[in-house]
């Protein structure tokens, strides 16, 4: 089974958790796109849901697939949030933000009564420190923020889009940050959020929600704490 086939199988398995009348948060990325394609088919067969997108890209996909969208100003809570991630370790530490939508993704994650994570088995890792932690930062005083992080042992790289800095949907920059080995991701998140210029980090922690993992052996569904 190819990586794309694994993503598709995980996405298909998430559809079984949807019910009429639900308000659904939609994550970002290619795995979520497979979920949207499956959701389009279910809606065409009569499933009544409304959705909220975590990124402009996902919003465009949802419109393309004719998935009913909620108006942002009227959203108070979500029944379920469906998303993937960059990596997950065995402690429930999650890194997201490879696509740059981490702030809105975290908002929907916090608003939802339940989250369903969908992924292929290659995203399960032993140590998240080998991966950069995306950090959304205001362009104002970028140089100072990077300098202070470097002083504390955090290696930073400004994400680029060809010759210009990558811009998030919120018109901010992304710093890809490598956390020092002796610092946990939770500690790093708390430290990074102490900087006024930092909007949010791509660190998520989850133990109680479901994770649907597709591998060459099939699809497994576990609480995150049991992954």
PDB file of C-alpha atoms in Angstrom:
ATOM      1  CA  UNK A   1       0.000   0.000   0.000  1.00  0.00           C
ATOM      2  CA  UNK A   2       1.424   3.396  -0.985  1.00  0.00           C
ATOM      3  CA  UNK A   3       1.573   6.379   1.357  1.00  0.00           C
ATOM      4  CA  UNK A   4      -1.306   8.044  -0.508  1.00  0.00           C
ATOM      5  CA  UNK A   5      -3.400   4.884  -0.266  1.00  0.00           C
ATOM      6  CA  UNK A   6      -2.779   4.789   3.490  1.00  0.00           C
ATOM      7  CA  UNK A   7      -3.921   8.404   3.840  1.00  0.00           C
ATOM      8  CA  UNK A   8      -7.066   7.652   1.890  1.00  0.00           C
ATOM      9  CA  UNK A   9      -7.914   4.606   4.028  1.00  0.00           C
ATOM     10  CA  UNK A  10      -7.502   6.578   7.260  1.00  0.00           C
ATOM     11  CA  UNK A  11      -9.700   9.360   5.881  1.00  0.00           C
ATOM     12  CA  UNK A  12     -12.427   6.929   4.817  1.00  0.00           C
ATOM     13  CA  UNK A  13     -12.507   5.359   8.296  1.00  0.00           C
ATOM     14  CA  UNK A  14     -13.203   8.764   9.897  1.00  0.00           C
ATOM     15  CA  UNK A  15     -16.449   9.169   7.948  1.00  0.00           C
ATOM     16  CA  UNK A  16     -18.130   6.510  10.136  1.00  0.00           C
ATOM     17  CA  UNK A  17     -18.018   8.883  13.138  1.00  0.00           C
ATOM     18  CA  UNK A  18     -20.165  11.582  11.524  1.00  0.00           C
ATOM     19  CA  UNK A  19     -23.869  12.017  12.250  1.00  0.00           C
ATOM     20  CA  UNK A  20     -26.647  14.228  10.948  1.00  0.00           C
ATOM     21  CA  UNK A  21     -26.702  17.702  12.427  1.00  0.00           C
ATOM     22  CA  UNK A  22     -23.036  17.795  13.376  1.00  0.00           C
ATOM     23  CA  UNK A  23     -20.862  20.884  13.109  1.00  0.00           C
ATOM     24  CA  UNK A  24     -17.478  19.641  11.871  1.00  0.00           C
ATOM     25  CA  UNK A  25     -14.072  21.295  11.967  1.00  0.00           C
ATOM     26  CA  UNK A  26     -11.918  20.564   8.944  1.00  0.00           C
ATOM     27  CA  UNK A  27      -8.146  20.433   9.277  1.00  0.00           C
ATOM     28  CA  UNK A  28      -5.601  21.016   6.532  1.00  0.00           C
ATOM     29  CA  UNK A  29      -3.334  18.982   4.289  1.00  0.00           C
ATOM     30  CA  UNK A  30      -3.486  16.153   1.787  1.00  0.00           C
ATOM     31  CA  UNK A  31      -4.914  13.574   4.202  1.00  0.00           C
ATOM     32  CA  UNK A  32      -7.767  15.944   5.035  1.00  0.00           C
ATOM     33  CA  UNK A  33      -8.371  16.414   1.315  1.00  0.00           C
ATOM     34  CA  UNK A  34      -9.102  12.682   1.065  1.00  0.00           C
ATOM     35  CA  UNK A  35     -11.513  13.064   3.979  1.00  0.00           C
ATOM     36  CA  UNK A  36     -13.267  15.922   2.153  1.00  0.00           C
ATOM     37  CA  UNK A  37     -13.671  13.787  -0.956  1.00  0.00           C
ATOM     38  CA  UNK A  38     -15.278  11.028   1.121  1.00  0.00           C
ATOM     39  CA  UNK A  39     -17.422  13.606   2.934  1.00  0.00           C
ATOM     40  CA  UNK A  40     -18.665  14.934  -0.414  1.00  0.00           C
ATOM     41  CA  UNK A  41     -19.986  11.464  -1.254  1.00  0.00           C
ATOM     42  CA  UNK A  42     -21.715  11.104   2.118  1.00  0.00           C
ATOM     43  CA  UNK A  43     -23.325  14.546   1.807  1.00  0.00           C
ATOM     44  CA  UNK A  44     -24.536  13.641  -1.687  1.00  0.00           C
ATOM     45  CA  UNK A  45     -26.243  10.612  -0.122  1.00  0.00           C
ATOM     46  CA  UNK A  46     -28.068  12.764   2.418  1.00  0.00           C
ATOM     47  CA  UNK A  47     -25.732  13.375   5.370  1.00  0.00           C
ATOM     48  CA  UNK A  48     -26.677  16.735   6.901  1.00  0.00           C
ATOM     49  CA  UNK A  49     -23.643  18.503   8.379  1.00  0.00           C
ATOM     50  CA  UNK A  50     -22.063  21.938   8.344  1.00  0.00           C
ATOM     51  CA  UNK A  51     -18.350  22.527   8.441  1.00  0.00           C
ATOM     52  CA  UNK A  52     -15.726  25.103   9.336  1.00  0.00           C
ATOM     53  CA  UNK A  53     -12.341  25.168   7.609  1.00  0.00           C
ATOM     54  CA  UNK A  54      -8.992  25.729   9.321  1.00  0.00           C
ATOM     55  CA  UNK A  55      -7.363  27.306   6.271  1.00  0.00           C
ATOM     56  CA  UNK A  56      -8.207  29.138   3.082  1.00  0.00           C
ATOM     57  CA  UNK A  57      -6.980  26.130   1.113  1.00  0.00           C
ATOM     58  CA  UNK A  58      -9.337  23.776   2.959  1.00  0.00           C
ATOM     59  CA  UNK A  59     -12.147  26.285   2.535  1.00  0.00           C
ATOM     60  CA  UNK A  60     -11.585  26.277  -1.229  1.00  0.00           C
ATOM     61  CA  UNK A  61     -11.569  22.469  -1.297  1.00  0.00           C
ATOM     62  CA  UNK A  62     -14.808  22.359   0.723  1.00  0.00           C
ATOM     63  CA  UNK A  63     -16.495  24.753  -1.706  1.00  0.00           C
ATOM     64  CA  UNK A  64     -15.221  22.693  -4.637  1.00  0.00           C
ATOM     65  CA  UNK A  65     -16.726  19.548  -3.071  1.00  0.00           C
ATOM     66  CA  UNK A  66     -19.975  21.394  -2.235  1.00  0.00           C
ATOM     67  CA  UNK A  67     -19.666  20.814   1.504  1.00  0.00           C
ATOM     68  CA  UNK A  68     -21.882  23.250   3.463  1.00  0.00           C
ATOM     69  CA  UNK A  69     -19.786  25.750   5.422  1.00  0.00           C
ATOM     70  CA  UNK A  70     -20.539  27.597   8.644  1.00  0.00           C
ATOM     71  CA  UNK A  71     -20.156  31.359   8.806  1.00  0.00           C
ATOM     72  CA  UNK A  72     -17.191  32.078  11.118  1.00  0.00           C
ATOM     73  CA  UNK A  73     -19.024  34.676  13.195  1.00  0.00           C
ATOM     74  CA  UNK A  74     -21.723  32.188  14.222  1.00  0.00           C
ATOM     75  CA  UNK A  75     -19.464  29.327  15.374  1.00  0.00           C
ATOM     76  CA  UNK A  76     -19.580  28.717  19.123  1.00  0.00           C
ATOM     77  CA  UNK A  77     -18.616  25.048  19.406  1.00  0.00           C
ATOM     78  CA  UNK A  78     -17.873  22.109  17.110  1.00  0.00           C
ATOM     79  CA  UNK A  79     -19.027  18.524  17.584  1.00  0.00           C
ATOM     80  CA  UNK A  80     -15.949  16.995  16.009  1.00  0.00           C
ATOM     81  CA  UNK A  81     -12.686  18.158  14.476  1.00  0.00           C
ATOM     82  CA  UNK A  82     -10.940  15.995  11.852  1.00  0.00           C
ATOM     83  CA  UNK A  83      -7.290  16.635  11.055  1.00  0.00           C
ATOM     84  CA  UNK A  84      -3.897  15.059  10.495  1.00  0.00           C
ATOM     85  CA  UNK A  85      -0.485  16.068  11.861  1.00  0.00           C
ATOM     86  CA  UNK A  86       3.173  16.205  10.942  1.00  0.00           C
ATOM     87  CA  UNK A  87       4.342  13.807  13.666  1.00  0.00           C
ATOM     88  CA  UNK A  88       3.033  12.161  16.868  1.00  0.00           C
ATOM     89  CA  UNK A  89       5.106  10.521  19.595  1.00  0.00           C
ATOM     90  CA  UNK A  90       4.121   7.963  22.228  1.00  0.00           C
ATOM     91  CA  UNK A  91       3.520  10.647  24.860  1.00  0.00           C
ATOM     92  CA  UNK A  92       0.707  12.313  22.923  1.00  0.00           C
ATOM     93  CA  UNK A  93       2.936  15.167  21.757  1.00  0.00           C
ATOM     94  CA  UNK A  94       1.915  16.368  18.292  1.00  0.00           C
ATOM     95  CA  UNK A  95       3.646  18.724  15.898  1.00  0.00           C
ATOM     96  CA  UNK A  96       1.525  20.501  13.295  1.00  0.00           C
ATOM     97  CA  UNK A  97       2.011  23.452  11.003  1.00  0.00           C
ATOM     98  CA  UNK A  98       3.801  22.026   8.008  1.00  0.00           C
ATOM     99  CA  UNK A  99       1.232  23.781   5.854  1.00  0.00           C
ATOM    100  CA  UNK A 100       1.272  26.947   7.948  1.00  0.00           C
ATOM    101  CA  UNK A 101      -2.311  26.756   9.282  1.00  0.00           C
ATOM    102  CA  UNK A 102      -1.387  25.934  12.883  1.00  0.00           C
ATOM    103  CA  UNK A 103      -3.175  28.861  14.580  1.00  0.00           C
ATOM    104  CA  UNK A 104      -6.604  28.212  13.097  1.00  0.00           C
ATOM    105  CA  UNK A 105      -6.082  24.459  13.449  1.00  0.00           C
ATOM    106  CA  UNK A 106      -5.438  24.873  17.168  1.00  0.00           C
ATOM    107  CA  UNK A 107      -8.519  27.060  17.526  1.00  0.00           C
ATOM    108  CA  UNK A 108     -10.774  24.399  16.003  1.00  0.00           C
ATOM    109  CA  UNK A 109      -9.062  21.684  18.062  1.00  0.00           C
ATOM    110  CA  UNK A 110      -9.837  23.625  21.245  1.00  0.00           C
ATOM    111  CA  UNK A 111     -13.443  24.354  20.246  1.00  0.00           C
ATOM    112  CA  UNK A 112     -14.342  20.766  19.347  1.00  0.00           C
ATOM    113  CA  UNK A 113     -15.976  18.314  21.747  1.00  0.00           C
ATOM    114  CA  UNK A 114     -14.008  15.506  20.080  1.00  0.00           C
ATOM    115  CA  UNK A 115     -11.062  15.269  17.694  1.00  0.00           C
ATOM    116  CA  UNK A 116     -10.372  12.487  15.221  1.00  0.00           C
ATOM    117  CA  UNK A 117      -6.782  12.358  14.013  1.00  0.00           C
ATOM    118  CA  UNK A 118      -6.181  10.612  10.680  1.00  0.00           C
ATOM    119  CA  UNK A 119      -2.729   9.593   9.497  1.00  0.00           C
ATOM    120  CA  UNK A 120      -0.486   7.020   7.894  1.00  0.00           C
ATOM    121  CA  UNK A 121       1.882   5.032  10.109  1.00  0.00           C
ATOM    122  CA  UNK A 122       4.941   6.934   8.874  1.00  0.00           C
ATOM    123  CA  UNK A 123       3.895   9.901  11.012  1.00  0.00           C
ATOM    124  CA  UNK A 124       4.404   8.017  14.279  1.00  0.00           C
ATOM    125  CA  UNK A 125       7.826   8.775  15.765  1.00  0.00           C
ATOM    126  CA  UNK A 126       9.793   8.092  18.932  1.00  0.00           C
ATOM    127  CA  UNK A 127      11.348  11.553  19.257  1.00  0.00           C
ATOM    128  CA  UNK A 128       9.767  14.784  18.034  1.00  0.00           C
ATOM    129  CA  UNK A 129      13.000  16.706  18.635  1.00  0.00           C
ATOM    130  CA  UNK A 130      14.229  15.547  15.237  1.00  0.00           C
ATOM    131  CA  UNK A 131      11.510  17.686  13.624  1.00  0.00           C
ATOM    132  CA  UNK A 132      11.125  21.450  13.459  1.00  0.00           C
ATOM    133  CA  UNK A 133       8.336  23.023  15.499  1.00  0.00           C
ATOM    134  CA  UNK A 134       6.474  25.578  13.336  1.00  0.00           C
ATOM    135  CA  UNK A 135       5.939  28.878  15.136  1.00  0.00           C
ATOM    136  CA  UNK A 136       3.727  31.652  13.771  1.00  0.00           C
ATOM    137  CA  UNK A 137       5.321  35.018  14.453  1.00  0.00           C
ATOM    138  CA  UNK A 138       4.542  38.663  13.751  1.00  0.00           C
ATOM    139  CA  UNK A 139       6.834  40.176  11.086  1.00  0.00           C
ATOM    140  CA  UNK A 140       7.435  43.119  13.443  1.00  0.00           C
ATOM    141  CA  UNK A 141      10.741  42.658  15.343  1.00  0.00           C
ATOM    142  CA  UNK A 142      11.392  39.315  13.652  1.00  0.00           C
ATOM    143  CA  UNK A 143      15.164  39.760  13.895  1.00  0.00           C
ATOM    144  CA  UNK A 144      14.989  40.441  17.649  1.00  0.00           C
ATOM    145  CA  UNK A 145      12.764  37.406  18.269  1.00  0.00           C
ATOM    146  CA  UNK A 146      15.094  35.111  16.326  1.00  0.00           C
ATOM    147  CA  UNK A 147      18.109  36.527  18.167  1.00  0.00           C
ATOM    148  CA  UNK A 148      16.542  35.872  21.574  1.00  0.00           C
ATOM    149  CA  UNK A 149      15.555  32.333  20.631  1.00  0.00           C
ATOM    150  CA  UNK A 150      19.032  31.600  19.328  1.00  0.00           C
ATOM    151  CA  UNK A 151      20.470  32.929  22.605  1.00  0.00           C
ATOM    152  CA  UNK A 152      18.459  30.276  24.458  1.00  0.00           C
ATOM    153  CA  UNK A 153      19.629  27.439  22.208  1.00  0.00           C
ATOM    154  CA  UNK A 154      16.678  27.324  19.817  1.00  0.00           C
ATOM    155  CA  UNK A 155      17.793  27.060  16.199  1.00  0.00           C
ATOM    156  CA  UNK A 156      15.437  28.923  13.874  1.00  0.00           C
ATOM    157  CA  UNK A 157      14.795  29.052  10.151  1.00  0.00           C
ATOM    158  CA  UNK A 158      12.477  31.529   8.454  1.00  0.00           C
ATOM    159  CA  UNK A 159      10.143  29.615   6.155  1.00  0.00           C
ATOM    160  CA  UNK A 160      10.332  30.889   2.593  1.00  0.00           C
ATOM    161  CA  UNK A 161       8.048  30.776  -0.438  1.00  0.00           C
ATOM    162  CA  UNK A 162      10.564  30.959  -3.255  1.00  0.00           C
ATOM    163  CA  UNK A 163      12.335  34.312  -2.719  1.00  0.00           C
ATOM    164  CA  UNK A 164       9.901  35.827  -0.182  1.00  0.00           C
ATOM    165  CA  UNK A 165       8.999  34.834   3.373  1.00  0.00           C
ATOM    166  CA  UNK A 166       6.059  32.438   3.530  1.00  0.00           C
ATOM    167  CA  UNK A 167       2.889  34.194   4.694  1.00  0.00           C
ATOM    168  CA  UNK A 168       0.201  32.433   6.720  1.00  0.00           C
ATOM    169  CA  UNK A 169      -3.511  33.027   6.145  1.00  0.00           C
ATOM    170  CA  UNK A 170      -3.185  35.534   8.992  1.00  0.00           C
ATOM    171  CA  UNK A 171      -0.408  37.382   7.108  1.00  0.00           C
ATOM    172  CA  UNK A 172       2.276  36.357   9.578  1.00  0.00           C
ATOM    173  CA  UNK A 173       5.622  34.585   9.159  1.00  0.00           C
ATOM    174  CA  UNK A 174       6.555  31.035  10.152  1.00  0.00           C
ATOM    175  CA  UNK A 175       9.725  30.227  12.036  1.00  0.00           C
ATOM    176  CA  UNK A 176      10.658  26.553  11.932  1.00  0.00           C
ATOM    177  CA  UNK A 177      12.264  26.017  15.319  1.00  0.00           C
ATOM    178  CA  UNK A 178      14.395  23.122  16.559  1.00  0.00           C
ATOM    179  CA  UNK A 179      13.904  22.618  20.291  1.00  0.00           C
ATOM    180  CA  UNK A 180      16.986  21.836  22.433  1.00  0.00           C
ATOM    181  CA  UNK A 181      17.174  18.158  23.407  1.00  0.00           C
ATOM    182  CA  UNK A 182      17.001  18.861  27.143  1.00  0.00           C
ATOM    183  CA  UNK A 183      13.718  20.801  26.761  1.00  0.00           C
ATOM    184  CA  UNK A 184      10.366  19.041  26.389  1.00  0.00           C
ATOM    185  CA  UNK A 185       7.953  20.243  23.736  1.00  0.00           C
ATOM    186  CA  UNK A 186       5.533  21.350  26.459  1.00  0.00           C
ATOM    187  CA  UNK A 187       8.269  23.421  28.107  1.00  0.00           C
ATOM    188  CA  UNK A 188       9.297  24.850  24.742  1.00  0.00           C
ATOM    189  CA  UNK A 189       5.693  25.838  23.957  1.00  0.00           C
ATOM    190  CA  UNK A 190       5.353  27.687  27.284  1.00  0.00           C
ATOM    191  CA  UNK A 191       8.677  29.461  26.748  1.00  0.00           C
ATOM    192  CA  UNK A 192       7.918  30.431  23.158  1.00  0.00           C
ATOM    193  CA  UNK A 193       4.485  31.783  24.052  1.00  0.00           C
ATOM    194  CA  UNK A 194       6.148  34.186  26.519  1.00  0.00           C
ATOM    195  CA  UNK A 195       7.387  36.227  23.538  1.00  0.00           C
ATOM    196  CA  UNK A 196       4.941  38.972  22.562  1.00  0.00           C
ATOM    197  CA  UNK A 197       5.764  38.577  18.855  1.00  0.00           C
ATOM    198  CA  UNK A 198       4.863  34.877  18.815  1.00  0.00           C
ATOM    199  CA  UNK A 199       1.234  34.216  17.940  1.00  0.00           C
ATOM    200  CA  UNK A 200       1.128  30.440  18.452  1.00  0.00           C
ATOM    201  CA  UNK A 201       3.196  27.276  18.116  1.00  0.00           C
ATOM    202  CA  UNK A 202       2.433  24.038  16.329  1.00  0.00           C
ATOM    203  CA  UNK A 203       2.678  22.030  19.556  1.00  0.00           C
ATOM    204  CA  UNK A 204      -0.473  20.084  20.410  1.00  0.00           C
ATOM    205  CA  UNK A 205      -0.915  17.606  23.233  1.00  0.00           C
ATOM    206  CA  UNK A 206      -3.653  15.005  23.178  1.00  0.00           C
ATOM    207  CA  UNK A 207      -4.235  11.735  24.995  1.00  0.00           C
ATOM    208  CA  UNK A 208      -8.002  11.281  25.063  1.00  0.00           C
ATOM    209  CA  UNK A 209      -9.144  11.586  21.448  1.00  0.00           C
ATOM    210  CA  UNK A 210      -9.094   8.992  18.675  1.00  0.00           C
ATOM    211  CA  UNK A 211      -6.281   8.387  16.216  1.00  0.00           C
ATOM    212  CA  UNK A 212      -6.987   6.456  13.017  1.00  0.00           C
ATOM    213  CA  UNK A 213      -3.753   5.002  11.661  1.00  0.00           C
ATOM    214  CA  UNK A 214      -3.463   3.316   8.276  1.00  0.00           C
ATOM    215  CA  UNK A 215      -0.593   0.954   7.519  1.00  0.00           C
ATOM    216  CA  UNK A 216       0.112  -1.826   5.041  1.00  0.00           C
ATOM    217  CA  UNK A 217      -1.636  -4.159   7.525  1.00  0.00           C
ATOM    218  CA  UNK A 218      -4.863  -2.147   7.501  1.00  0.00           C
ATOM    219  CA  UNK A 219      -6.512   0.528   9.646  1.00  0.00           C
ATOM    220  CA  UNK A 220      -6.150   0.692  13.441  1.00  0.00           C
ATOM    221  CA  UNK A 221      -8.196   2.967  15.699  1.00  0.00           C
ATOM    222  CA  UNK A 222      -6.865   3.836  19.182  1.00  0.00           C
ATOM    223  CA  UNK A 223      -7.105   6.562  21.777  1.00  0.00           C
ATOM    224  CA  UNK A 224      -4.009   8.698  21.279  1.00  0.00           C
ATOM    225  CA  UNK A 225      -2.618   7.562  24.663  1.00  0.00           C
ATOM    226  CA  UNK A 226      -2.474   3.962  23.371  1.00  0.00           C
ATOM    227  CA  UNK A 227      -0.680   4.704  20.107  1.00  0.00           C
TER     228      UNK A 227
END
